[in-house]
Amino acid sequence: MFPFTPNMAYYYHPPATVAVAPPGEVPMNPVPPMAMAPPLAVLPQPDFSITAKRRREDAEDAAAYAGCETDDSAPRKRAKGQDIIFRIVVPSRQIGKVIGKEGCRIQKIREETKATIKIADAIARHEERVIIISSKESDNTVSDAENALKQIATLILKEDDSPAEASKVVAAGHVAANTVRLLIAGTQAGSLIGMSGQNIEKLRDSSGATITVLAPNQLPLCASAHESDRVVQISGDVPEVMRALEEIGCQLRFN
């Protein structure tokens, strides 16, 4: 007898009629060799239960992977309605370029971007001023605050009417030409720099700009309100500075 298992199919062959001849004679209908085969032929069948299980597991893995993609991107964004805040440091002699006559330029930026823009008072007469830009988080790829930040930076980087005036600006603020400086929290500075400086090095490579996080003893007076604040200084050609500012603004938005 052949052992019976659930996944084996059995096919029954009826026994053949054996012709018996008298002694010494040849039978008229000899039995072919195939007729002497075992009455049962055993054929292995695929295990459909295993196949179904594998398909189910593959479907679950695909669903889990899709969920991971969604969950991986969503938490990086601030909750809708939270404030996005940027603080840009402007030398006192350049603040006029941003504000404009009777505040016309800064008001135009407010109207175009819908961002809230405030200009802090100067601590000293010839010291830098801090412009605080904020907006609510939304589903937009670029926030209102980021748009306002770029417009203000464009005004800061705009060439002065005369080389003499430009040299005064550099001398007064002790800042190289084509430079934008952002005031950020200490926790943001750590995220911007990254482990072993990997993040900031990537920003330098991708933008081509010179990006430096100033040491605590290099902070301007306008940053003295919070001891943990740091200044990110971006310098280079104008396109490089703007490219770096855009990337840094995007990163700060999510941190």
PDB file of C-alpha atoms in Angstrom:
ATOM      1  CA  MET A   1       0.000   0.000   0.000  1.00  0.00           C
ATOM      2  CA  PHE A   2       1.119   3.554  -0.722  1.00  0.00           C
ATOM      3  CA  PRO A   3       0.941   6.042   2.146  1.00  0.00           C
ATOM      4  CA  PHE A   4      -1.865   8.567   1.945  1.00  0.00           C
ATOM      5  CA  THR A   5      -1.129  12.292   2.340  1.00  0.00           C
ATOM      6  CA  PRO A   6      -3.566  15.222   1.907  1.00  0.00           C
ATOM      7  CA  ASN A   7      -1.652  16.745  -0.977  1.00  0.00           C
ATOM      8  CA  MET A   8      -1.322  13.609  -3.091  1.00  0.00           C
ATOM      9  CA  ALA A   9      -3.796  12.702  -5.826  1.00  0.00           C
ATOM     10  CA  TYR A  10      -4.591   9.052  -6.474  1.00  0.00           C
ATOM     11  CA  TYR A  11      -5.872   7.623  -9.721  1.00  0.00           C
ATOM     12  CA  TYR A  12      -7.380   4.106  -9.779  1.00  0.00           C
ATOM     13  CA  HIS A  13      -6.547   1.673 -12.581  1.00  0.00           C
ATOM     14  CA  PRO A  14      -8.928  -1.316 -12.866  1.00  0.00           C
ATOM     15  CA  PRO A  15      -7.133  -4.673 -12.838  1.00  0.00           C
ATOM     16  CA  ALA A  16      -6.530  -6.239 -16.230  1.00  0.00           C
ATOM     17  CA  THR A  17      -7.984  -9.639 -17.123  1.00  0.00           C
ATOM     18  CA  VAL A  18      -5.207 -12.168 -17.205  1.00  0.00           C
ATOM     19  CA  ALA A  19      -5.524 -14.844 -19.911  1.00  0.00           C
ATOM     20  CA  VAL A  20      -4.602 -18.297 -18.585  1.00  0.00           C
ATOM     21  CA  ALA A  21      -3.434 -20.950 -21.113  1.00  0.00           C
ATOM     22  CA  PRO A  22      -3.274 -24.715 -20.578  1.00  0.00           C
ATOM     23  CA  PRO A  23       0.114 -26.090 -19.628  1.00  0.00           C
ATOM     24  CA  GLY A  24       2.557 -25.982 -22.528  1.00  0.00           C
ATOM     25  CA  GLU A  25       0.477 -23.521 -24.608  1.00  0.00           C
ATOM     26  CA  VAL A  26       0.860 -19.819 -25.271  1.00  0.00           C
ATOM     27  CA  PRO A  27      -2.076 -17.681 -24.080  1.00  0.00           C
ATOM     28  CA  MET A  28      -4.166 -16.137 -26.822  1.00  0.00           C
ATOM     29  CA  ASN A  29      -4.263 -12.674 -25.171  1.00  0.00           C
ATOM     30  CA  PRO A  30      -1.048 -12.165 -23.260  1.00  0.00           C
ATOM     31  CA  VAL A  31      -1.138  -9.463 -20.598  1.00  0.00           C
ATOM     32  CA  PRO A  32       0.926  -6.430 -21.640  1.00  0.00           C
ATOM     33  CA  PRO A  33       3.596  -5.281 -19.193  1.00  0.00           C
ATOM     34  CA  MET A  34       1.613  -2.107 -18.374  1.00  0.00           C
ATOM     35  CA  ALA A  35      -1.252  -4.187 -17.016  1.00  0.00           C
ATOM     36  CA  MET A  36       1.008  -5.416 -14.229  1.00  0.00           C
ATOM     37  CA  ALA A  37       1.611  -1.842 -12.957  1.00  0.00           C
ATOM     38  CA  PRO A  38       0.402  -1.015  -9.469  1.00  0.00           C
ATOM     39  CA  PRO A  39      -3.309  -0.294  -9.341  1.00  0.00           C
ATOM     40  CA  LEU A  40      -2.670   3.237  -7.983  1.00  0.00           C
ATOM     41  CA  ALA A  41      -0.551   5.949  -9.621  1.00  0.00           C
ATOM     42  CA  VAL A  42       0.587   8.675  -7.224  1.00  0.00           C
ATOM     43  CA  LEU A  43       1.056  12.187  -8.664  1.00  0.00           C
ATOM     44  CA  PRO A  44       2.287  15.061  -6.441  1.00  0.00           C
ATOM     45  CA  GLN A  45       0.082  18.169  -6.501  1.00  0.00           C
ATOM     46  CA  PRO A  46       1.021  21.756  -5.647  1.00  0.00           C
ATOM     47  CA  ASP A  47       0.183  22.958  -2.177  1.00  0.00           C
ATOM     48  CA  PHE A  48      -2.449  25.593  -2.889  1.00  0.00           C
ATOM     49  CA  SER A  49      -2.612  26.639   0.750  1.00  0.00           C
ATOM     50  CA  ILE A  50       1.060  27.744   0.671  1.00  0.00           C
ATOM     51  CA  THR A  51       0.568  29.657  -2.599  1.00  0.00           C
ATOM     52  CA  ALA A  52      -2.438  31.511  -1.216  1.00  0.00           C
ATOM     53  CA  LYS A  53      -0.564  32.380   1.966  1.00  0.00           C
ATOM     54  CA  ARG A  54       2.384  33.778   0.013  1.00  0.00           C
ATOM     55  CA  ARG A  55       0.116  35.910  -2.124  1.00  0.00           C
ATOM     56  CA  ARG A  56      -1.592  37.247   0.987  1.00  0.00           C
ATOM     57  CA  GLU A  57       1.747  38.082   2.622  1.00  0.00           C
ATOM     58  CA  ASP A  58       2.974  39.826  -0.544  1.00  0.00           C
ATOM     59  CA  ALA A  59      -0.176  41.948  -0.584  1.00  0.00           C
ATOM     60  CA  GLU A  60       0.290  42.862   3.082  1.00  0.00           C
ATOM     61  CA  ASP A  61       3.950  43.793   2.470  1.00  0.00           C
ATOM     62  CA  ALA A  62       2.984  46.021  -0.446  1.00  0.00           C
ATOM     63  CA  ALA A  63       0.353  47.774   1.656  1.00  0.00           C
ATOM     64  CA  ALA A  64       2.800  48.237   4.517  1.00  0.00           C
ATOM     65  CA  TYR A  65       5.436  49.670   2.139  1.00  0.00           C
ATOM     66  CA  ALA A  66       2.948  52.132   0.714  1.00  0.00           C
ATOM     67  CA  GLY A  67       2.016  53.175   4.236  1.00  0.00           C
ATOM     68  CA  CYS A  68       5.662  53.709   5.133  1.00  0.00           C
ATOM     69  CA  GLU A  69       6.135  56.046   2.179  1.00  0.00           C
ATOM     70  CA  THR A  70       3.200  58.155   3.310  1.00  0.00           C
ATOM     71  CA  ASP A  71       4.196  58.122   6.963  1.00  0.00           C
ATOM     72  CA  ASP A  72       7.824  58.916   6.119  1.00  0.00           C
ATOM     73  CA  SER A  73       6.989  62.140   4.333  1.00  0.00           C
ATOM     74  CA  ALA A  74       4.112  63.436   6.458  1.00  0.00           C
ATOM     75  CA  PRO A  75       5.812  63.862   9.861  1.00  0.00           C
ATOM     76  CA  ARG A  76       8.550  66.042   8.341  1.00  0.00           C
ATOM     77  CA  LYS A  77       6.047  68.799   7.781  1.00  0.00           C
ATOM     78  CA  ARG A  78       4.750  71.027  10.562  1.00  0.00           C
ATOM     79  CA  ALA A  79       1.126  70.562  11.544  1.00  0.00           C
ATOM     80  CA  LYS A  80      -1.163  72.791   9.527  1.00  0.00           C
ATOM     81  CA  GLY A  81      -1.733  76.080  11.306  1.00  0.00           C
ATOM     82  CA  GLN A  82       1.588  76.197  13.148  1.00  0.00           C
ATOM     83  CA  ASP A  83       3.831  79.204  12.635  1.00  0.00           C
ATOM     84  CA  ILE A  84       6.817  79.167  10.284  1.00  0.00           C
ATOM     85  CA  ILE A  85       9.300  81.799  11.443  1.00  0.00           C
ATOM     86  CA  PHE A  86      12.447  83.160   9.802  1.00  0.00           C
ATOM     87  CA  ARG A  87      14.699  85.889  11.208  1.00  0.00           C
ATOM     88  CA  ILE A  88      17.004  87.645   8.803  1.00  0.00           C
ATOM     89  CA  VAL A  89      19.765  89.981  10.008  1.00  0.00           C
ATOM     90  CA  VAL A  90      20.099  93.199   8.018  1.00  0.00           C
ATOM     91  CA  PRO A  91      22.898  95.788   8.449  1.00  0.00           C
ATOM     92  CA  SER A  92      21.463  99.135   9.517  1.00  0.00           C
ATOM     93  CA  ARG A  93      22.624 100.892   6.330  1.00  0.00           C
ATOM     94  CA  GLN A  94      20.780  98.346   4.197  1.00  0.00           C
ATOM     95  CA  ILE A  95      17.501  98.413   6.047  1.00  0.00           C
ATOM     96  CA  GLY A  96      16.327 101.327   3.934  1.00  0.00           C
ATOM     97  CA  LYS A  97      16.536  99.205   0.776  1.00  0.00           C
ATOM     98  CA  VAL A  98      14.145  96.724   2.340  1.00  0.00           C
ATOM     99  CA  ILE A  99      11.681  99.147   3.885  1.00  0.00           C
ATOM    100  CA  GLY A 100      11.539 101.581   0.980  1.00  0.00           C
ATOM    101  CA  LYS A 101      10.234 105.124   1.015  1.00  0.00           C
ATOM    102  CA  GLU A 102       7.521 105.415   3.668  1.00  0.00           C
ATOM    103  CA  GLY A 103       7.542 101.632   3.956  1.00  0.00           C
ATOM    104  CA  CYS A 104       6.311 101.041   0.402  1.00  0.00           C
ATOM    105  CA  ARG A 105       8.622  98.090  -0.365  1.00  0.00           C
ATOM    106  CA  ILE A 106       8.033  96.120   2.805  1.00  0.00           C
ATOM    107  CA  GLN A 107       4.290  96.734   2.508  1.00  0.00           C
ATOM    108  CA  LYS A 108       4.323  95.438  -1.055  1.00  0.00           C
ATOM    109  CA  ILE A 109       6.055  92.232   0.093  1.00  0.00           C
ATOM    110  CA  ARG A 110       3.428  91.798   2.820  1.00  0.00           C
ATOM    111  CA  GLU A 111       0.614  92.146   0.300  1.00  0.00           C
ATOM    112  CA  GLU A 112       2.175  89.851  -2.312  1.00  0.00           C
ATOM    113  CA  THR A 113       3.230  87.037   0.017  1.00  0.00           C
ATOM    114  CA  LYS A 114       0.542  87.339   2.748  1.00  0.00           C
ATOM    115  CA  ALA A 115       3.329  86.823   5.301  1.00  0.00           C
ATOM    116  CA  THR A 116       3.605  88.745   8.565  1.00  0.00           C
ATOM    117  CA  ILE A 117       6.758  90.896   8.571  1.00  0.00           C
ATOM    118  CA  LYS A 118       8.045  92.822  11.576  1.00  0.00           C
ATOM    119  CA  ILE A 119      11.209  94.906  11.850  1.00  0.00           C
ATOM    120  CA  ALA A 120      12.834  94.903  15.276  1.00  0.00           C
ATOM    121  CA  ASP A 121      14.364  98.061  16.659  1.00  0.00           C
ATOM    122  CA  ALA A 122      18.125  98.430  16.530  1.00  0.00           C
ATOM    123  CA  ILE A 123      19.920  97.903  19.840  1.00  0.00           C
ATOM    124  CA  ALA A 124      22.728 100.252  18.850  1.00  0.00           C
ATOM    125  CA  ARG A 125      22.763 103.076  16.325  1.00  0.00           C
ATOM    126  CA  HIS A 126      24.868 101.352  13.687  1.00  0.00           C
ATOM    127  CA  GLU A 127      24.008  97.801  14.585  1.00  0.00           C
ATOM    128  CA  GLU A 128      22.120  95.248  12.498  1.00  0.00           C
ATOM    129  CA  ARG A 129      18.343  94.985  12.539  1.00  0.00           C
ATOM    130  CA  VAL A 130      16.361  91.772  12.664  1.00  0.00           C
ATOM    131  CA  ILE A 131      13.417  91.289  10.326  1.00  0.00           C
ATOM    132  CA  ILE A 132      10.995  88.644  11.614  1.00  0.00           C
ATOM    133  CA  ILE A 133       9.009  86.850   8.905  1.00  0.00           C
ATOM    134  CA  SER A 134       6.210  84.437   9.739  1.00  0.00           C
ATOM    135  CA  SER A 135       3.242  82.636   8.237  1.00  0.00           C
ATOM    136  CA  LYS A 136       1.004  79.682   8.985  1.00  0.00           C
ATOM    137  CA  GLU A 137       1.935  76.237   7.731  1.00  0.00           C
ATOM    138  CA  SER A 138      -0.172  75.114   4.783  1.00  0.00           C
ATOM    139  CA  ASP A 139      -0.250  72.503   2.048  1.00  0.00           C
ATOM    140  CA  ASN A 140       1.703  74.767  -0.313  1.00  0.00           C
ATOM    141  CA  THR A 141       5.091  73.517  -1.455  1.00  0.00           C
ATOM    142  CA  VAL A 142       6.625  76.902  -0.624  1.00  0.00           C
ATOM    143  CA  SER A 143       5.261  78.759   2.385  1.00  0.00           C
ATOM    144  CA  ASP A 144       4.340  82.446   2.435  1.00  0.00           C
ATOM    145  CA  ALA A 145       7.211  83.075   4.848  1.00  0.00           C
ATOM    146  CA  GLU A 146       9.700  81.473   2.450  1.00  0.00           C
ATOM    147  CA  ASN A 147       8.467  83.653  -0.407  1.00  0.00           C
ATOM    148  CA  ALA A 148       8.848  86.768   1.733  1.00  0.00           C
ATOM    149  CA  LEU A 149      12.313  85.667   2.868  1.00  0.00           C
ATOM    150  CA  LYS A 150      13.475  85.354  -0.740  1.00  0.00           C
ATOM    151  CA  GLN A 151      12.091  88.764  -1.698  1.00  0.00           C
ATOM    152  CA  ILE A 152      13.780  90.468   1.251  1.00  0.00           C
ATOM    153  CA  ALA A 153      17.076  88.690   0.526  1.00  0.00           C
ATOM    154  CA  THR A 154      16.850  89.840  -3.089  1.00  0.00           C
ATOM    155  CA  LEU A 155      16.580  93.448  -1.917  1.00  0.00           C
ATOM    156  CA  ILE A 156      19.538  93.020   0.444  1.00  0.00           C
ATOM    157  CA  LEU A 157      21.686  91.547  -2.332  1.00  0.00           C
ATOM    158  CA  LYS A 158      20.644  94.203  -4.826  1.00  0.00           C
ATOM    159  CA  GLU A 159      23.653  96.244  -5.918  1.00  0.00           C
ATOM    160  CA  ASP A 160      23.859  99.777  -4.595  1.00  0.00           C
ATOM    161  CA  ASP A 161      23.805 102.710  -6.949  1.00  0.00           C
ATOM    162  CA  SER A 162      27.500 103.459  -6.457  1.00  0.00           C
ATOM    163  CA  PRO A 163      30.590 101.453  -5.432  1.00  0.00           C
ATOM    164  CA  ALA A 164      31.276 104.013  -2.688  1.00  0.00           C
ATOM    165  CA  GLU A 165      27.893 103.385  -1.099  1.00  0.00           C
ATOM    166  CA  ALA A 166      28.432  99.641  -1.315  1.00  0.00           C
ATOM    167  CA  SER A 167      31.781  99.931   0.460  1.00  0.00           C
ATOM    168  CA  LYS A 168      30.113 101.909   3.255  1.00  0.00           C
ATOM    169  CA  VAL A 169      27.609  99.109   3.736  1.00  0.00           C
ATOM    170  CA  VAL A 170      30.329  96.487   4.010  1.00  0.00           C
ATOM    171  CA  ALA A 171      32.389  98.595   6.392  1.00  0.00           C
ATOM    172  CA  ALA A 172      29.432  99.475   8.590  1.00  0.00           C
ATOM    173  CA  GLY A 173      28.148  95.954   8.995  1.00  0.00           C
ATOM    174  CA  HIS A 174      31.542  94.242   8.848  1.00  0.00           C
ATOM    175  CA  VAL A 175      29.942  91.810   6.416  1.00  0.00           C
ATOM    176  CA  ALA A 176      31.295  90.837   3.011  1.00  0.00           C
ATOM    177  CA  ALA A 177      29.344  91.800  -0.087  1.00  0.00           C
ATOM    178  CA  ASN A 178      26.683  89.369  -1.325  1.00  0.00           C
ATOM    179  CA  THR A 179      26.030  88.043   2.162  1.00  0.00           C
ATOM    180  CA  VAL A 180      22.784  87.046   3.846  1.00  0.00           C
ATOM    181  CA  ARG A 181      22.630  86.176   7.516  1.00  0.00           C
ATOM    182  CA  LEU A 182      19.867  84.267   9.278  1.00  0.00           C
ATOM    183  CA  LEU A 183      19.283  84.105  13.003  1.00  0.00           C
ATOM    184  CA  ILE A 184      18.279  80.572  14.038  1.00  0.00           C
ATOM    185  CA  ALA A 185      17.718  78.627  17.251  1.00  0.00           C
ATOM    186  CA  GLY A 186      20.472  76.407  18.610  1.00  0.00           C
ATOM    187  CA  THR A 187      18.440  73.260  17.919  1.00  0.00           C
ATOM    188  CA  GLN A 188      18.012  74.331  14.302  1.00  0.00           C
ATOM    189  CA  ALA A 189      21.742  74.911  14.034  1.00  0.00           C
ATOM    190  CA  GLY A 190      22.445  71.330  15.091  1.00  0.00           C
ATOM    191  CA  SER A 191      20.029  69.995  12.488  1.00  0.00           C
ATOM    192  CA  LEU A 192      21.471  72.274   9.813  1.00  0.00           C
ATOM    193  CA  ILE A 193      25.046  71.204  10.504  1.00  0.00           C
ATOM    194  CA  GLY A 194      24.268  67.498  10.877  1.00  0.00           C
ATOM    195  CA  MET A 195      26.423  64.768  12.313  1.00  0.00           C
ATOM    196  CA  SER A 196      30.087  65.452  11.552  1.00  0.00           C
ATOM    197  CA  GLY A 197      28.978  68.414   9.409  1.00  0.00           C
ATOM    198  CA  GLN A 198      27.420  66.205   6.732  1.00  0.00           C
ATOM    199  CA  ASN A 199      24.281  68.294   6.195  1.00  0.00           C
ATOM    200  CA  ILE A 200      25.981  71.660   5.867  1.00  0.00           C
ATOM    201  CA  GLU A 201      28.614  70.160   3.562  1.00  0.00           C
ATOM    202  CA  LYS A 202      25.857  68.918   1.248  1.00  0.00           C
ATOM    203  CA  LEU A 203      24.333  72.398   1.228  1.00  0.00           C
ATOM    204  CA  ARG A 204      27.687  73.918   0.281  1.00  0.00           C
ATOM    205  CA  ASP A 205      28.170  71.428  -2.538  1.00  0.00           C
ATOM    206  CA  SER A 206      24.652  71.750  -3.946  1.00  0.00           C
ATOM    207  CA  SER A 207      24.500  75.555  -3.829  1.00  0.00           C
ATOM    208  CA  GLY A 208      28.131  76.540  -4.385  1.00  0.00           C
ATOM    209  CA  ALA A 209      27.818  79.164  -1.647  1.00  0.00           C
ATOM    210  CA  THR A 210      29.997  79.611   1.417  1.00  0.00           C
ATOM    211  CA  ILE A 211      27.854  78.675   4.425  1.00  0.00           C
ATOM    212  CA  THR A 212      29.069  79.193   7.980  1.00  0.00           C
ATOM    213  CA  VAL A 213      27.403  78.853  11.378  1.00  0.00           C
ATOM    214  CA  LEU A 214      29.059  81.537  13.479  1.00  0.00           C
ATOM    215  CA  ALA A 215      30.455  80.794  16.920  1.00  0.00           C
ATOM    216  CA  PRO A 216      28.591  82.200  19.959  1.00  0.00           C
ATOM    217  CA  ASN A 217      31.219  84.922  20.454  1.00  0.00           C
ATOM    218  CA  GLN A 218      30.608  86.168  16.881  1.00  0.00           C
ATOM    219  CA  LEU A 219      26.906  86.893  17.329  1.00  0.00           C
ATOM    220  CA  PRO A 220      25.684  90.446  16.651  1.00  0.00           C
ATOM    221  CA  LEU A 221      24.048  92.453  19.418  1.00  0.00           C
ATOM    222  CA  CYS A 222      20.617  91.866  17.917  1.00  0.00           C
ATOM    223  CA  ALA A 223      20.989  88.156  18.734  1.00  0.00           C
ATOM    224  CA  SER A 224      21.683  88.696  22.421  1.00  0.00           C
ATOM    225  CA  ALA A 225      18.081  88.087  23.510  1.00  0.00           C
ATOM    226  CA  HIS A 226      18.533  84.310  23.355  1.00  0.00           C
ATOM    227  CA  GLU A 227      21.905  82.877  24.311  1.00  0.00           C
ATOM    228  CA  SER A 228      21.292  79.685  22.334  1.00  0.00           C
ATOM    229  CA  ASP A 229      20.690  81.515  19.035  1.00  0.00           C
ATOM    230  CA  ARG A 230      23.169  81.142  16.204  1.00  0.00           C
ATOM    231  CA  VAL A 231      23.805  83.022  12.972  1.00  0.00           C
ATOM    232  CA  VAL A 232      23.998  81.259   9.614  1.00  0.00           C
ATOM    233  CA  GLN A 233      26.061  83.305   7.190  1.00  0.00           C
ATOM    234  CA  ILE A 234      25.662  82.691   3.445  1.00  0.00           C
ATOM    235  CA  SER A 235      27.975  84.388   0.961  1.00  0.00           C
ATOM    236  CA  GLY A 236      29.062  84.014  -2.650  1.00  0.00           C
ATOM    237  CA  ASP A 237      27.690  84.997  -6.022  1.00  0.00           C
ATOM    238  CA  VAL A 238      24.076  86.156  -5.865  1.00  0.00           C
ATOM    239  CA  PRO A 239      22.615  83.051  -7.601  1.00  0.00           C
ATOM    240  CA  GLU A 240      24.576  80.809  -5.222  1.00  0.00           C
ATOM    241  CA  VAL A 241      23.432  82.728  -2.161  1.00  0.00           C
ATOM    242  CA  MET A 242      19.808  82.611  -3.258  1.00  0.00           C
ATOM    243  CA  ARG A 243      20.029  78.900  -4.016  1.00  0.00           C
ATOM    244  CA  ALA A 244      21.520  78.205  -0.586  1.00  0.00           C
ATOM    245  CA  LEU A 245      18.926  80.422   1.102  1.00  0.00           C
ATOM    246  CA  GLU A 246      16.117  78.513  -0.585  1.00  0.00           C
ATOM    247  CA  GLU A 247      17.501  75.144   0.542  1.00  0.00           C
ATOM    248  CA  ILE A 248      18.168  76.327   4.089  1.00  0.00           C
ATOM    249  CA  GLY A 249      14.735  77.920   4.324  1.00  0.00           C
ATOM    250  CA  CYS A 250      13.128  74.644   3.282  1.00  0.00           C
ATOM    251  CA  GLN A 251      15.141  72.728   5.876  1.00  0.00           C
ATOM    252  CA  LEU A 252      14.362  75.190   8.673  1.00  0.00           C
ATOM    253  CA  ARG A 253      10.678  74.976   7.813  1.00  0.00           C
ATOM    254  CA  PHE A 254      10.671  71.299   8.761  1.00  0.00           C
ATOM    255  CA  ASN A 255      12.760  71.737  11.922  1.00  0.00           C
TER     256      ASN A 255
END
